[in-house]
Amino acid sequence: MPQIQIYSMKHLLFTVLLGIQMTAMAQGLKLSSAKSYLDEFNRENDYATLEKARNYIDQAIADPKTGIKSETWYVRGLIYQTSYDKPQSAAQKNVTDAQVAVESFEKAIELDPKFENRPNAVSYVKQAGFRFYNDGIDFFQKKEFVKSYETFEKTKAILQFLVKNGEALSYVNKDTKQTTEVTNADLDKNLMITARNAGMLDKAIEMLAKQNAAAPTAEGFVSLSSMYKEKGDKVKAREMIQAGNTAFPNDINLLILDIQTYLDEKKEDQAFDKIKKATELDPTNTVLLNLLGTTNEKMGKLDEAKLCFEKVISLAPDDYNANYNLGVNYNTRANEVIKRMNALGTSAADNKKYDLLKAEQIKFYTLAKPYFEKCEVISPGKEESVPRMIKAINAALSNK
């Protein structure tokens, strides 16, 4: 009877197991090769090795066996972060590499919150968040508002990821022990301001309305009204003012906005009481006092207007508007006297009245002149009418 060669089964089993081990080694080889080439690049700065590292890590990500491991995604983050941080030239710096790095670090954290390099992955994500935040500010300062908005949106996405995973977009300075943090409130405000500057009014209104509904402020109502007005929606602009005045009845800025709206609509009577209330709340506010004075003038109350302008000048002698307005006030009185003079007849009694009115006219011109001259000292040429009025007054005074 022939003998059974039982070793053949063992040999077959060994072959199968070896095949499994070889496959596992091949799968792990892609990841280890990516690491090795990254290490080599960091030592020698040879960009060919960095490109090899990218190719191997992309293969490892695509492999079902290694693509589910946190470590694979973490290494991918390191490689793409290096590509972004150390391009061959400034022209080759690719923002996409930075975005891929962030997404890779985030994926590593999501796959295994307890994996060995999690603290480092979190740190890289935070660094990206702060970098995007600072880039958003830089774009804003350069008036590249669309880019600024898009960059702040990236920061917002990172912040939301960190919060979801029990983290914050913050760091502690090791030397000063001070904490720097970017919050949702910071980003929402920046996004709203940037959207408005980028001409994205609907988006800015939507964001501010949401913020103001959650935490109403007088400033929020003022900004919403201003944006609706900018958009051309006067009805909604007025609604925001009314809502703001209901919520914050003593806020000066809302009152001024309300007043200005009435004045724009030529509704001086309705504006008047609000102006008086505003000046009672802030009696030394020269803007309000000037506004009260000009409103009095429009309503024909020259004496009340004069008192307002005089009070402004007592508070701020070099206030151009108050000096100009007081000069105009006296000039208006002189012109009214002239109308009365022109309406007189030629009788002896009328001639006597004429002489009295002439003296009154001269008095008002004499009072007006120093205020117009002060305007030319404060801001020469600001109003084209000022030199002409000074010339006309001098002519009138020379013929007195």
C-alpha positions as a Python dict, from the first residue, in 0.01 Angstrom:
ca = {
    (1, 'M'): (0, 0, 0),
    (2, 'P'): (140, 339, -95),
    (3, 'Q'): (212, 581, 185),
    (4, 'I'): (5, 902, 215),
    (5, 'Q'): (211, 1215, 187),
    (6, 'I'): (36, 1422, 456),
    (7, 'Y'): (290, 1702, 431),
    (8, 'S'): (134, 1814, 101),
    (9, 'M'): (-167, 1959, 286),
    (10, 'K'): (67, 2144, 520),
    (11, 'H'): (259, 2272, 225),
    (12, 'L'): (-60, 2395, 60),
    (13, 'L'): (-172, 2564, 381),
    (14, 'F'): (162, 2732, 416),
    (15, 'T'): (136, 2858, 60),
    (16, 'V'): (-209, 3003, 119),
    (17, 'L'): (-105, 3171, 443),
    (18, 'L'): (204, 3306, 281),
    (19, 'G'): (-10, 3449, 5),
    (20, 'I'): (-228, 3624, 264),
    (21, 'Q'): (80, 3764, 441),
    (22, 'M'): (228, 3882, 110),
    (23, 'T'): (-98, 4064, 27),
    (24, 'A'): (-104, 4227, 369),
    (25, 'M'): (258, 4327, 326),
    (26, 'A'): (180, 4476, -14),
    (27, 'Q'): (-105, 4674, 134),
    (28, 'G'): (109, 4797, 422),
    (29, 'L'): (398, 4867, 185),
    (30, 'K'): (209, 5156, 22),
    (31, 'L'): (165, 5329, 356),
    (32, 'S'): (519, 5260, 474),
    (33, 'S'): (659, 5376, 139),
    (34, 'A'): (463, 5700, 165),
    (35, 'K'): (608, 5755, 514),
    (36, 'S'): (961, 5676, 397),
    (37, 'Y'): (947, 5914, 103),
    (38, 'L'): (805, 6188, 327),
    (39, 'D'): (1092, 6134, 573),
    (40, 'E'): (1340, 6144, 284),
    (41, 'F'): (1194, 6470, 156),
    (42, 'N'): (1216, 6627, 501),
    (43, 'R'): (1584, 6528, 516),
    (44, 'E'): (1694, 6611, 162),
    (45, 'N'): (1427, 6849, 25),
    (46, 'D'): (1405, 6647, -298),
    (47, 'Y'): (1066, 6723, -456),
    (48, 'A'): (1070, 6400, -656),
    (49, 'T'): (1047, 6207, -327),
    (50, 'L'): (757, 6424, -211),
    (51, 'E'): (570, 6344, -532),
    (52, 'K'): (634, 5973, -472),
    (53, 'A'): (501, 6010, -119),
    (54, 'R'): (182, 6164, -261),
    (55, 'N'): (140, 5884, -514),
    (56, 'Y'): (187, 5608, -256),
    (57, 'I'): (-43, 5764, 3),
    (58, 'D'): (-317, 5816, -256),
    (59, 'Q'): (-289, 5446, -342),
    (60, 'A'): (-306, 5355, 26),
    (61, 'I'): (-621, 5567, 67),
    (62, 'A'): (-782, 5398, -235),
    (63, 'D'): (-707, 5052, -93),
    (64, 'P'): (-1009, 4917, 100),
    (65, 'K'): (-779, 4762, 363),
    (66, 'T'): (-565, 5065, 447),
    (67, 'G'): (-814, 5333, 348),
    (68, 'I'): (-1017, 5270, 662),
    (69, 'K'): (-729, 5330, 901),
    (70, 'S'): (-680, 5656, 1087),
    (71, 'E'): (-305, 5632, 1047),
    (72, 'T'): (-333, 5627, 666),
    (73, 'W'): (-539, 5945, 661),
    (74, 'Y'): (-309, 6106, 915),
    (75, 'V'): (-3, 6040, 697),
    (76, 'R'): (-193, 6173, 397),
    (77, 'G'): (-259, 6490, 595),
    (78, 'L'): (112, 6524, 676),
    (79, 'I'): (214, 6478, 312),
    (80, 'Y'): (-35, 6727, 169),
    (81, 'Q'): (36, 6974, 449),
    (82, 'T'): (404, 6952, 359),
    (83, 'S'): (320, 7007, -9),
    (84, 'Y'): (134, 7324, 89),
    (85, 'D'): (392, 7451, 337),
    (86, 'K'): (699, 7377, 120),
    (87, 'P'): (617, 7432, -248),
    (88, 'Q'): (899, 7442, -503),
    (89, 'S'): (812, 7807, -563),
    (90, 'A'): (559, 8062, -440),
    (91, 'A'): (375, 8029, -772),
    (92, 'Q'): (323, 7656, -706),
    (93, 'K'): (168, 7705, -362),
    (94, 'N'): (-166, 7527, -393),
    (95, 'V'): (-454, 7604, -157),
    (96, 'T'): (-612, 7273, -259),
    (97, 'D'): (-325, 7091, -86),
    (98, 'A'): (-408, 7270, 240),
    (99, 'Q'): (-775, 7175, 204),
    (100, 'V'): (-689, 6808, 135),
    (101, 'A'): (-463, 6808, 441),
    (102, 'V'): (-741, 6939, 665),
    (103, 'E'): (-992, 6689, 530),
    (104, 'S'): (-741, 6408, 585),
    (105, 'F'): (-671, 6502, 947),
    (106, 'E'): (-1044, 6531, 1011),
    (107, 'K'): (-1107, 6189, 856),
    (108, 'A'): (-835, 6040, 1076),
    (109, 'I'): (-1004, 6179, 1387),
    (110, 'E'): (-1349, 6058, 1277),
    (111, 'L'): (-1235, 5703, 1200),
    (112, 'D'): (-1079, 5647, 1541),
    (113, 'P'): (-1110, 5918, 1808),
    (114, 'K'): (-849, 5734, 2017),
    (115, 'F'): (-581, 5670, 1758),
    (116, 'E'): (-224, 5739, 1859),
    (117, 'N'): (-168, 6060, 1665),
    (118, 'R'): (-507, 6215, 1740),
    (119, 'P'): (-361, 6508, 1943),
    (120, 'N'): (-132, 6593, 1651),
    (121, 'A'): (-419, 6567, 1402),
    (122, 'V'): (-632, 6799, 1615),
    (123, 'S'): (-342, 7043, 1638),
    (124, 'Y'): (-303, 7049, 1258),
    (125, 'V'): (-676, 7109, 1212),
    (126, 'K'): (-661, 7400, 1459),
    (127, 'Q'): (-359, 7546, 1281),
    (128, 'A'): (-552, 7535, 954),
    (129, 'G'): (-849, 7705, 1120),
    (130, 'F'): (-635, 7992, 1248),
    (131, 'R'): (-457, 8018, 913),
    (132, 'F'): (-787, 8046, 725),
    (133, 'Y'): (-912, 8300, 980),
    (134, 'N'): (-604, 8520, 937),
    (135, 'D'): (-620, 8481, 558),
    (136, 'G'): (-982, 8598, 571),
    (137, 'I'): (-873, 8914, 753),
    (138, 'D'): (-590, 8971, 503),
    (139, 'F'): (-827, 8936, 206),
    (140, 'F'): (-1070, 9178, 374),
    (141, 'Q'): (-797, 9438, 425),
    (142, 'K'): (-703, 9401, 57),
    (143, 'K'): (-1072, 9456, -28),
    (144, 'E'): (-1093, 9108, -184),
    (145, 'F'): (-1426, 9056, -12),
    (146, 'V'): (-1547, 8745, -199),
    (147, 'K'): (-1223, 8560, -118),
    (148, 'S'): (-1248, 8684, 240),
    (149, 'Y'): (-1603, 8547, 270),
    (150, 'E'): (-1505, 8208, 124),
    (151, 'T'): (-1206, 8182, 358),
    (152, 'F'): (-1414, 8264, 667),
    (153, 'E'): (-1658, 7994, 553),
    (154, 'K'): (-1370, 7742, 558),
    (155, 'T'): (-1284, 7855, 910),
    (156, 'K'): (-1647, 7808, 1010),
    (157, 'A'): (-1649, 7451, 874),
    (158, 'I'): (-1335, 7369, 1074),
    (159, 'L'): (-1483, 7520, 1390),
    (160, 'Q'): (-1800, 7315, 1350),
    (161, 'F'): (-1592, 6998, 1308),
    (162, 'L'): (-1388, 7073, 1618),
    (163, 'V'): (-1696, 7145, 1830),
    (164, 'K'): (-1858, 6824, 1707),
    (165, 'N'): (-1551, 6635, 1829),
    (166, 'G'): (-1533, 6803, 2167),
    (167, 'E'): (-1269, 7059, 2074),
    (168, 'A'): (-1250, 7436, 2024),
    (169, 'L'): (-1063, 7656, 1779),
    (170, 'S'): (-825, 7777, 2046),
    (171, 'Y'): (-471, 7753, 2173),
    (172, 'V'): (-285, 7850, 2488),
    (173, 'N'): (36, 8051, 2462),
    (174, 'K'): (298, 7854, 2653),
    (175, 'D'): (481, 8167, 2764),
    (176, 'T'): (196, 8402, 2859),
    (177, 'K'): (-61, 8129, 2938),
    (178, 'Q'): (-317, 8338, 2750),
    (179, 'T'): (-588, 8162, 2551),
    (180, 'T'): (-670, 8272, 2197),
    (181, 'E'): (-1002, 8147, 2062),
    (182, 'V'): (-1215, 8199, 1753),
    (183, 'T'): (-1583, 8158, 1837),
    (184, 'N'): (-1899, 8112, 1634),
    (185, 'A'): (-1999, 8467, 1724),
    (186, 'D'): (-1669, 8601, 1587),
    (187, 'L'): (-1711, 8417, 1260),
    (188, 'D'): (-2079, 8501, 1217),
    (189, 'K'): (-2000, 8871, 1257),
    (190, 'N'): (-1707, 8852, 1013),
    (191, 'L'): (-1913, 8658, 759),
    (192, 'M'): (-2196, 8911, 778),
    (193, 'I'): (-1966, 9214, 740),
    (194, 'T'): (-1772, 9050, 458),
    (195, 'A'): (-2089, 8946, 274),
    (196, 'R'): (-2216, 9303, 291),
    (197, 'N'): (-1892, 9444, 155),
    (198, 'A'): (-1892, 9180, -119),
    (199, 'G'): (-2233, 9305, -233),
    (200, 'M'): (-2406, 8990, -108),
    (201, 'L'): (-2680, 9194, 61),
    (202, 'D'): (-2940, 8917, 79),
    (203, 'K'): (-2689, 8686, 245),
    (204, 'A'): (-2575, 8957, 487),
    (205, 'I'): (-2935, 9040, 580),
    (206, 'E'): (-3018, 8672, 630),
    (207, 'M'): (-2721, 8621, 863),
    (208, 'L'): (-2772, 8942, 1061),
    (209, 'A'): (-3147, 8881, 1097),
    (210, 'K'): (-3073, 8537, 1240),
    (211, 'Q'): (-2812, 8676, 1481),
    (212, 'N'): (-3036, 8962, 1589),
    (213, 'A'): (-3333, 8731, 1645),
    (214, 'A'): (-3124, 8516, 1879),
    (215, 'A'): (-2965, 8809, 2063),
    (216, 'P'): (-3128, 9145, 1973),
    (217, 'T'): (-2913, 9458, 1988),
    (218, 'A'): (-2979, 9819, 1894),
    (219, 'E'): (-2677, 9802, 1663),
    (220, 'G'): (-2830, 9500, 1491),
    (221, 'F'): (-3153, 9687, 1412),
    (222, 'V'): (-2956, 9989, 1287),
    (223, 'S'): (-2749, 9770, 1054),
    (224, 'L'): (-3051, 9579, 925),
    (225, 'S'): (-3236, 9901, 850),
    (226, 'S'): (-2931, 10039, 672),
    (227, 'M'): (-2893, 9723, 460),
    (228, 'Y'): (-3261, 9718, 362),
    (229, 'K'): (-3232, 10085, 267),
    (230, 'E'): (-2922, 10005, 62),
    (231, 'K'): (-3120, 9729, -107),
    (232, 'G'): (-3397, 9974, -189),
    (233, 'D'): (-3659, 9822, 42),
    (234, 'K'): (-3780, 10129, 233),
    (235, 'V'): (-4070, 9940, 393),
    (236, 'K'): (-3844, 9681, 558),
    (237, 'A'): (-3595, 9954, 651),
    (238, 'R'): (-3870, 10140, 836),
    (239, 'E'): (-3991, 9814, 1000),
    (240, 'M'): (-3644, 9753, 1144),
    (241, 'I'): (-3632, 10106, 1288),
    (242, 'Q'): (-3974, 10065, 1447),
    (243, 'A'): (-3884, 9723, 1589),
    (244, 'G'): (-3557, 9862, 1721),
    (245, 'N'): (-3726, 10162, 1882),
    (246, 'T'): (-3976, 9931, 2052),
    (247, 'A'): (-3699, 9710, 2189),
    (248, 'F'): (-3454, 9993, 2269),
    (249, 'P'): (-3658, 10315, 2310),
    (250, 'N'): (-3367, 10518, 2449),
    (251, 'D'): (-3098, 10421, 2200),
    (252, 'I'): (-2953, 10735, 2041),
    (253, 'N'): (-2845, 10572, 1714),
    (254, 'L'): (-3192, 10427, 1652),
    (255, 'L'): (-3350, 10763, 1729),
    (256, 'I'): (-3115, 10941, 1488),
    (257, 'L'): (-3191, 10685, 1217),
    (258, 'D'): (-3562, 10728, 1279),
    (259, 'I'): (-3526, 11106, 1264),
    (260, 'Q'): (-3325, 11092, 942),
    (261, 'T'): (-3591, 10875, 780),
    (262, 'Y'): (-3862, 11129, 862),
    (263, 'L'): (-3645, 11413, 736),
    (264, 'D'): (-3571, 11227, 410),
    (265, 'E'): (-3948, 11195, 367),
    (266, 'K'): (-3989, 11572, 432),
    (267, 'K'): (-4186, 11500, 751),
    (268, 'E'): (-4020, 11759, 975),
    (269, 'D'): (-4315, 11779, 1216),
    (270, 'Q'): (-4294, 11406, 1291),
    (271, 'A'): (-3918, 11422, 1323),
    (272, 'F'): (-3919, 11720, 1559),
    (273, 'D'): (-4042, 11547, 1876),
    (274, 'K'): (-3796, 11262, 1825),
    (275, 'I'): (-3509, 11506, 1783),
    (276, 'K'): (-3605, 11682, 2104),
    (277, 'K'): (-3617, 11349, 2286),
    (278, 'A'): (-3275, 11257, 2147),
    (279, 'T'): (-3122, 11586, 2262),
    (280, 'E'): (-3272, 11535, 2608),
    (281, 'L'): (-3102, 11193, 2623),
    (282, 'D'): (-2773, 11337, 2500),
    (283, 'P'): (-2776, 11716, 2560),
    (284, 'T'): (-2415, 11771, 2451),
    (285, 'N'): (-2443, 11582, 2123),
    (286, 'T'): (-2351, 11849, 1868),
    (287, 'V'): (-2482, 11644, 1575),
    (288, 'L'): (-2826, 11626, 1736),
    (289, 'L'): (-2822, 11993, 1832),
    (290, 'N'): (-2734, 12092, 1475),
    (291, 'L'): (-3012, 11865, 1352),
    (292, 'L'): (-3259, 12022, 1594),
    (293, 'G'): (-3151, 12366, 1477),
    (294, 'T'): (-3191, 12292, 1105),
    (295, 'T'): (-3529, 12127, 1167),
    (296, 'N'): (-3644, 12438, 1355),
    (297, 'E'): (-3533, 12647, 1060),
    (298, 'K'): (-3727, 12433, 814),
    (299, 'M'): (-4031, 12485, 1034),
    (300, 'G'): (-3972, 12862, 1032),
    (301, 'K'): (-3860, 12879, 1397),
    (302, 'L'): (-3551, 13096, 1349),
    (303, 'D'): (-3510, 13198, 1714),
    (304, 'E'): (-3520, 12838, 1837),
    (305, 'A'): (-3277, 12739, 1563),
    (306, 'K'): (-3036, 13017, 1661),
    (307, 'L'): (-3028, 12895, 2021),
    (308, 'C'): (-2939, 12544, 1906),
    (309, 'F'): (-2648, 12662, 1689),
    (310, 'E'): (-2521, 12891, 1963),
    (311, 'K'): (-2519, 12599, 2206),
    (312, 'V'): (-2318, 12389, 1961),
    (313, 'I'): (-2060, 12666, 1922),
    (314, 'S'): (-2035, 12700, 2301),
    (315, 'L'): (-1953, 12326, 2313),
    (316, 'A'): (-1739, 12313, 1999),
    (317, 'P'): (-1629, 12657, 1869),
    (318, 'D'): (-1479, 12508, 1552),
    (319, 'D'): (-1789, 12312, 1452),
    (320, 'Y'): (-1820, 12404, 1084),
    (321, 'N'): (-2189, 12317, 1053),
    (322, 'A'): (-2294, 12527, 1353),
    (323, 'N'): (-2095, 12831, 1233),
    (324, 'Y'): (-2233, 12794, 881),
    (325, 'N'): (-2589, 12740, 1005),
    (326, 'L'): (-2576, 13041, 1238),
    (327, 'G'): (-2442, 13257, 954),
    (328, 'V'): (-2726, 13136, 732),
    (329, 'N'): (-2973, 13204, 1016),
    (330, 'Y'): (-2872, 13570, 1038),
    (331, 'N'): (-2850, 13598, 658),
    (332, 'T'): (-3205, 13463, 630),
    (333, 'R'): (-3325, 13727, 878),
    (334, 'A'): (-3151, 13998, 672),
    (335, 'N'): (-3320, 13872, 353),
    (336, 'E'): (-3660, 13877, 523),
    (337, 'V'): (-3597, 14239, 621),
    (338, 'I'): (-3511, 14317, 257),
    (339, 'K'): (-3847, 14173, 148),
    (340, 'R'): (-4021, 14403, 392),
    (341, 'M'): (-3818, 14699, 265),
    (342, 'N'): (-3908, 14620, -96),
    (343, 'A'): (-4276, 14606, -5),
    (344, 'L'): (-4279, 14967, 120),
    (345, 'G'): (-4419, 15259, -69),
    (346, 'T'): (-4271, 15607, -123),
    (347, 'S'): (-4449, 15804, 146),
    (348, 'A'): (-4260, 15991, 420),
    (349, 'A'): (-4378, 15732, 672),
    (350, 'D'): (-4258, 15448, 446),
    (351, 'N'): (-3923, 15618, 398),
    (352, 'K'): (-3883, 15639, 775),
    (353, 'K'): (-3969, 15267, 808),
    (354, 'Y'): (-3720, 15194, 529),
    (355, 'D'): (-3439, 15358, 722),
    (356, 'L'): (-3525, 15159, 1034),
    (357, 'L'): (-3540, 14834, 836),
    (358, 'K'): (-3212, 14918, 663),
    (359, 'A'): (-3045, 14946, 1005),
    (360, 'E'): (-3194, 14608, 1099),
    (361, 'Q'): (-3068, 14453, 777),
    (362, 'I'): (-2719, 14585, 843),
    (363, 'K'): (-2733, 14446, 1197),
    (364, 'F'): (-2813, 14095, 1073),
    (365, 'Y'): (-2545, 14107, 802),
    (366, 'T'): (-2295, 14227, 1063),
    (367, 'L'): (-2392, 13935, 1287),
    (368, 'A'): (-2372, 13682, 1000),
    (369, 'K'): (-2033, 13787, 861),
    (370, 'P'): (-1799, 13653, 1138),
    (371, 'Y'): (-1958, 13308, 1124),
    (372, 'F'): (-1905, 13278, 750),
    (373, 'E'): (-1549, 13404, 791),
    (374, 'K'): (-1492, 13144, 1063),
    (375, 'C'): (-1608, 12876, 817),
    (376, 'E'): (-1337, 12982, 573),
    (377, 'V'): (-1080, 12953, 853),
    (378, 'I'): (-1205, 12610, 969),
    (379, 'S'): (-1234, 12458, 620),
    (380, 'P'): (-1155, 12691, 329),
    (381, 'G'): (-1365, 12631, 18),
    (382, 'K'): (-1585, 12361, 176),
    (383, 'E'): (-1900, 12546, 71),
    (384, 'E'): (-1885, 12741, -257),
    (385, 'S'): (-2162, 12971, -132),
    (386, 'V'): (-1962, 13101, 167),
    (387, 'P'): (-1716, 13328, -21),
    (388, 'R'): (-2006, 13463, -232),
    (389, 'M'): (-2209, 13545, 79),
    (390, 'I'): (-1912, 13714, 244),
    (391, 'K'): (-1864, 13923, -73),
    (392, 'A'): (-2236, 14014, -83),
    (393, 'I'): (-2239, 14108, 286),
    (394, 'N'): (-1928, 14325, 246),
    (395, 'A'): (-2094, 14503, -47),
    (396, 'A'): (-2410, 14563, 157),
    (397, 'L'): (-2213, 14691, 455),
    (398, 'S'): (-2010, 14930, 241),
    (399, 'N'): (-2335, 15089, 120),
    (400, 'K'): (-2497, 15125, 460),
}
